Tab-separated table of C-alpha atoms in Angstrom:
chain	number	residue	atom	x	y	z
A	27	UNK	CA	20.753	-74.944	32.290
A	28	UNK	CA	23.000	-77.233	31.700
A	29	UNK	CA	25.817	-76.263	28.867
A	30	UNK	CA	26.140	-79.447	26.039
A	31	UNK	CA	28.960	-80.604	24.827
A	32	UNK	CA	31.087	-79.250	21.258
A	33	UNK	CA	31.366	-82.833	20.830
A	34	UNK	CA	27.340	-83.795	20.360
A	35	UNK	CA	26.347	-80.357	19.103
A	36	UNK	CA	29.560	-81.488	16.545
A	37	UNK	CA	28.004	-84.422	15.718
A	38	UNK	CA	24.652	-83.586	15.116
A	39	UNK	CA	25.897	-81.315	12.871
A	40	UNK	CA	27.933	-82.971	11.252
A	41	UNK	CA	25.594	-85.701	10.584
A	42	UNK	CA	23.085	-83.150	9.199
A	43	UNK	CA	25.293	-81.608	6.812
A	44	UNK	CA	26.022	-84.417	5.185
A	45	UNK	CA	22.481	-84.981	4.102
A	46	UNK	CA	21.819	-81.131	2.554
A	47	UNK	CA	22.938	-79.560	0.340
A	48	UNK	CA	24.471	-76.747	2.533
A	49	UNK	CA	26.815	-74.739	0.127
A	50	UNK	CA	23.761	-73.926	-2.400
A	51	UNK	CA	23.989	-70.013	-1.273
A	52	UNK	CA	27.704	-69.737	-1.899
A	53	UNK	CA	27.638	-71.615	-5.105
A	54	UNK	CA	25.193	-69.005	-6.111
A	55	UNK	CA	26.450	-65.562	-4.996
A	56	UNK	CA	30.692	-66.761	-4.663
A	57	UNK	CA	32.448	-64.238	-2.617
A	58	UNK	CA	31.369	-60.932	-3.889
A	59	UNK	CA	30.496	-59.249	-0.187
A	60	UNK	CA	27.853	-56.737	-2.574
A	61	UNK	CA	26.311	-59.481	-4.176
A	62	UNK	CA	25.957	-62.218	-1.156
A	63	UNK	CA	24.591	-58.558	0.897
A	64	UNK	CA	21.537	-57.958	-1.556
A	65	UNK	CA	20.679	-61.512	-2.363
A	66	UNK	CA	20.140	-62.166	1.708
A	67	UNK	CA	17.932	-59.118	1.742
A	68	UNK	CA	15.831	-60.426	-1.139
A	69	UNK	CA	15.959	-63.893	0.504
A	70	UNK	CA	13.775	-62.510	3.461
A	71	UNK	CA	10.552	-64.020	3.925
A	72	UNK	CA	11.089	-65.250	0.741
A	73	UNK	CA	12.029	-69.196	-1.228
A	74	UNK	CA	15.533	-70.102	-2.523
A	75	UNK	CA	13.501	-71.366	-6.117
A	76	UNK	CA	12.571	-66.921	-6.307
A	77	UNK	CA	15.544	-65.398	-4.821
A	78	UNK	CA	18.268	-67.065	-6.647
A	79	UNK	CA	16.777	-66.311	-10.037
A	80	UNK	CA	15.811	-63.220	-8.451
A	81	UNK	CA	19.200	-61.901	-7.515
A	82	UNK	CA	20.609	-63.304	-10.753
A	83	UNK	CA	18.523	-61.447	-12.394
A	84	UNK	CA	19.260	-58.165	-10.572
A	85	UNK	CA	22.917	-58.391	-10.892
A	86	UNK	CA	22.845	-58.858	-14.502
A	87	UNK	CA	21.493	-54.942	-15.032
A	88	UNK	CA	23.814	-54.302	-12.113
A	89	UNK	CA	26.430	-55.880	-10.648
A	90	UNK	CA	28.354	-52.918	-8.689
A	91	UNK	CA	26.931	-50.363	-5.521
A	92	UNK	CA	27.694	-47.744	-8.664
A	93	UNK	CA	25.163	-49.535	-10.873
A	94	UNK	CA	22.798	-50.264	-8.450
A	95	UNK	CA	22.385	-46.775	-7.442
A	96	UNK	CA	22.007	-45.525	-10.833
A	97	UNK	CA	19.395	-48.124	-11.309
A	98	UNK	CA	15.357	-46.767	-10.660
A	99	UNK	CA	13.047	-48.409	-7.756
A	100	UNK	CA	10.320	-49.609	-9.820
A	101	UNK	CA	13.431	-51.093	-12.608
A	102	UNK	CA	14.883	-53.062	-9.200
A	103	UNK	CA	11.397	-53.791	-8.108
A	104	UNK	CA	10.598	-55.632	-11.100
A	105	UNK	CA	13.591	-57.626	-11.763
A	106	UNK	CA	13.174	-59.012	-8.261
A	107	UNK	CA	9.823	-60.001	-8.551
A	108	UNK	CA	7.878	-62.090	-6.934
A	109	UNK	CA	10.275	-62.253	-3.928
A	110	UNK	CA	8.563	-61.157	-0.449
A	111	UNK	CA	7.879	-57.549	0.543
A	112	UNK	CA	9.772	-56.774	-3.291
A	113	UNK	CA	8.729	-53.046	-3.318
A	114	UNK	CA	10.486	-52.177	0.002
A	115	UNK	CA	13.092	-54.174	-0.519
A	116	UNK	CA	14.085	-52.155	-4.058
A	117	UNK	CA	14.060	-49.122	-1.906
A	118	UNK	CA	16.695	-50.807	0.265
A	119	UNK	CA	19.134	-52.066	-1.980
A	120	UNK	CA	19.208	-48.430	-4.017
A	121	UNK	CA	19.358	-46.971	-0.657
A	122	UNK	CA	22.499	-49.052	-0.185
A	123	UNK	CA	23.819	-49.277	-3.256
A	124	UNK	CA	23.915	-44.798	-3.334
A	125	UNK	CA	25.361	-45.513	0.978
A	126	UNK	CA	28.275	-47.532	-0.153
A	127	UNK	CA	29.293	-44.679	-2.771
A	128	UNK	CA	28.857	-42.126	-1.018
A	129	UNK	CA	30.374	-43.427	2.203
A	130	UNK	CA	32.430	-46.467	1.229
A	131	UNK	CA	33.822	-45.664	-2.034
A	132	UNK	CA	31.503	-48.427	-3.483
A	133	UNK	CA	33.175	-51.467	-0.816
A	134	UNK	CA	30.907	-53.061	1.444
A	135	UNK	CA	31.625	-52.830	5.254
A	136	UNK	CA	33.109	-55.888	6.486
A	137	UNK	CA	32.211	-55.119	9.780
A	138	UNK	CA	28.589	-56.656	11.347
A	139	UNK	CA	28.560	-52.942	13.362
A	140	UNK	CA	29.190	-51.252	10.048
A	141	UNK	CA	26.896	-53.524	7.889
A	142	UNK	CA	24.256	-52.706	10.493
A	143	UNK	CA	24.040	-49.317	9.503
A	144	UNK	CA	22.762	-49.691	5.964
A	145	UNK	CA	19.052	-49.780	5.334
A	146	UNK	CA	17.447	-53.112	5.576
A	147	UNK	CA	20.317	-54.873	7.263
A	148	UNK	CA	19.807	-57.008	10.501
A	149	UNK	CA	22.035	-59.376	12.505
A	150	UNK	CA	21.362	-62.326	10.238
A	151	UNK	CA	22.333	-60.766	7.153
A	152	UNK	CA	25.409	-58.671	9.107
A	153	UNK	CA	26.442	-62.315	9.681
A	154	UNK	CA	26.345	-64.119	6.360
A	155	UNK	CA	28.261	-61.337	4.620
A	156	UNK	CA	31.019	-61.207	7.060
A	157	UNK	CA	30.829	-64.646	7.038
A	158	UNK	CA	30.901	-65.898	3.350
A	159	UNK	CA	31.861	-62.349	1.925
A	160	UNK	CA	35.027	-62.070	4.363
A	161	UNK	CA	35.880	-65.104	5.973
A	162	UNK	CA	35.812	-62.896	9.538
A	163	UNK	CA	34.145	-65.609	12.128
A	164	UNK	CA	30.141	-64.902	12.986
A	165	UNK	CA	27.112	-66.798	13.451
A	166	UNK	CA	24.087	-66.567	11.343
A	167	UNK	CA	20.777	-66.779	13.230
A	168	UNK	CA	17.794	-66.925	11.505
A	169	UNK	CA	14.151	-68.390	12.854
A	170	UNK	CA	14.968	-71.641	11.983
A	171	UNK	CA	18.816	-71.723	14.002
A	172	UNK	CA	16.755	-69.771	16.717
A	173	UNK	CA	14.173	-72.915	16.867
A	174	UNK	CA	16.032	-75.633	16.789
A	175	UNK	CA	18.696	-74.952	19.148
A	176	UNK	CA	16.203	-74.453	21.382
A	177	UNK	CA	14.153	-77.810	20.494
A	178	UNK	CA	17.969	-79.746	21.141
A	179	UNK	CA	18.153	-78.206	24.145
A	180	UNK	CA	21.070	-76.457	23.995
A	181	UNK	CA	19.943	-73.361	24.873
A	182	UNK	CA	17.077	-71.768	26.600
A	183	UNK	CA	16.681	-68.097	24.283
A	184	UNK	CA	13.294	-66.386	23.649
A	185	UNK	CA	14.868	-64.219	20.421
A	186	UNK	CA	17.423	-65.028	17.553
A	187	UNK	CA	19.886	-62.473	18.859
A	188	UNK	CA	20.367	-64.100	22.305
A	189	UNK	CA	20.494	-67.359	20.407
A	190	UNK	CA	23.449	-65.742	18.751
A	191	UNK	CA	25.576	-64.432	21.469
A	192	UNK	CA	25.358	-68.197	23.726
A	193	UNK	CA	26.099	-69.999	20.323
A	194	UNK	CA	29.095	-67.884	20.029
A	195	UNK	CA	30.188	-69.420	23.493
A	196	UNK	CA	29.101	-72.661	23.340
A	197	UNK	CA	29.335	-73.674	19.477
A	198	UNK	CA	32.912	-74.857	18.449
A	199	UNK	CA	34.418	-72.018	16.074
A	200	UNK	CA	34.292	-74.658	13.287
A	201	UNK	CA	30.687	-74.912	13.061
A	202	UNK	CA	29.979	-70.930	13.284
A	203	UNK	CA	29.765	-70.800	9.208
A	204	UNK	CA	28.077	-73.996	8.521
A	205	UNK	CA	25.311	-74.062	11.435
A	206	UNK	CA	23.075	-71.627	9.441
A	207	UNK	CA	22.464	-73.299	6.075
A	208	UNK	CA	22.816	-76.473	8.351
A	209	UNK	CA	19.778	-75.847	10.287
A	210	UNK	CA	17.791	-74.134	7.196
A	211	UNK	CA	17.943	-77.186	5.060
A	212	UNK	CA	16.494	-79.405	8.667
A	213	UNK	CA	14.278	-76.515	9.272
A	214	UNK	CA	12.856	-76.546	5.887
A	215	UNK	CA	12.373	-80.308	5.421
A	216	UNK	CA	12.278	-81.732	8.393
A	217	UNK	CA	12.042	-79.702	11.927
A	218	UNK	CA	9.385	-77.660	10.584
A	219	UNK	CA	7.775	-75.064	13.086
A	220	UNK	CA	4.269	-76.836	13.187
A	221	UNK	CA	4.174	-80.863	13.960
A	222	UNK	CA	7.914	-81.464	13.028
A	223	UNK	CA	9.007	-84.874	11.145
A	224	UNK	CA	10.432	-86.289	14.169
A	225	UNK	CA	9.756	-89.723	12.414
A	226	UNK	CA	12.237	-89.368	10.058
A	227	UNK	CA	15.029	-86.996	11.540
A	228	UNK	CA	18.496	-88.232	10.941
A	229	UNK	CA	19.404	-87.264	14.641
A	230	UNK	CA	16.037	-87.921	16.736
A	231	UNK	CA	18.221	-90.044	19.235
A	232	UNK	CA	20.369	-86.983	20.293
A	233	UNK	CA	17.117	-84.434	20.434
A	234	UNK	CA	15.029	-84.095	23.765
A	235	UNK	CA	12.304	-82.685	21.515
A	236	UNK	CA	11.986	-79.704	23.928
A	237	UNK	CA	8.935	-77.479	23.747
A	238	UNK	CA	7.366	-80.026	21.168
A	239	UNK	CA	4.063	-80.644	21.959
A	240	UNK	CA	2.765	-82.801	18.511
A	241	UNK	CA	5.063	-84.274	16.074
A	242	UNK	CA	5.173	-86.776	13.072
């Protein structure tokens, strides 16, 4: 397959960014590594309009690993309710909460091998929090990065981790952060799984469409 170029994968982009909103995750968590950690794990299968009042409402009973810990699974249960899967997902983020005290001296890993040890955790979420919470370089790849990467053609990948490693050597270092919300937003709205928009996407011209068998 044919590599594309930085400068069209760039572009597109580029182009889409400027239509999102793209920054709405960071506004809402900042920089705190602990904080942008469990908010991604309530985000799972769930909507931004239920995990960001969610999460808020989590870290305002407790804001530290130390708290969170201290903090019961049906208490963490409820405050994050009605996000997706919200019982296991309380038993996760005590579990890690009590992990990073009793291992980490209540930091969180800033390592995607590290972060991959703690309950819950996968690749997309290792990513984000090295990403936003550190500033280390990484490439968040979640179902809709995985999809529409493949729909551009840029890659041929059957799973979101493969899609990872050839974005890390095809995809300009300056994109790594950005792509993910990027893509989520044109996911979301747009490039949907099912019959995608292609009608009104912004970069239609630059997309072979691949794999799309009925569209808008």
């Amino acid at each position: 397959m044919r590599r594309p170029a930085g400068a069209l994968m760039g572009r597109v982009l580029r182009k889409l960014a400027s239509l999102y909103e793209i920054d709405r995750f960071r506004e809402q968590n900042g920089r705190d590594p602990f904080r942008i950690l469990v908010s991604c794990i309530i985000s799972l299968r769930t909507k931004d309009e239920v995990t960001y009042p969610a999460t808020e409402r989590l870290f305002q009973r407790a804001d530290t690993p130390e708290k969170m810990a201290r903090l019961r699974h049906p208490t963490i249960a409820r405050l994050i309710y009605p996000a997706g899967f919200y019982r296991r997902k309380a038993e996760q983020i005590k579990a890690i909460g009590k992990i990073l005290v009793e291992r980490w001296e209540g930091r969180t890993p800033d390592t995607i091998d590290e972060l991959l040890e703690l309950p819950g955790v996968g690749r997309k979420t290792a990513n984000l929090v090295v990403t936003l919470g550190f500033d280390k370089p990484g490439i968040c790849v979640d179902i809709h990065v995985h999809r529409i990467t493949n729909r551009l053609g840029w890659l041929q990948t059957s799973h979101p981790d493969q899609t990872e490693q050839v974005l890390r050597e095809i995809l300009p270092r300056r994109y790594w952060i950005p792509i993910n919300e990027t893509l989520v937003r044109h996911g979301q709205q747009i490039c949907k799984p099912i019959s995608p928009i292609c009608s009104e996407c912004p970069v239609e011209r630059d997309c072979p469409r691949v794999d799309v068998t009925v569209s808008r």
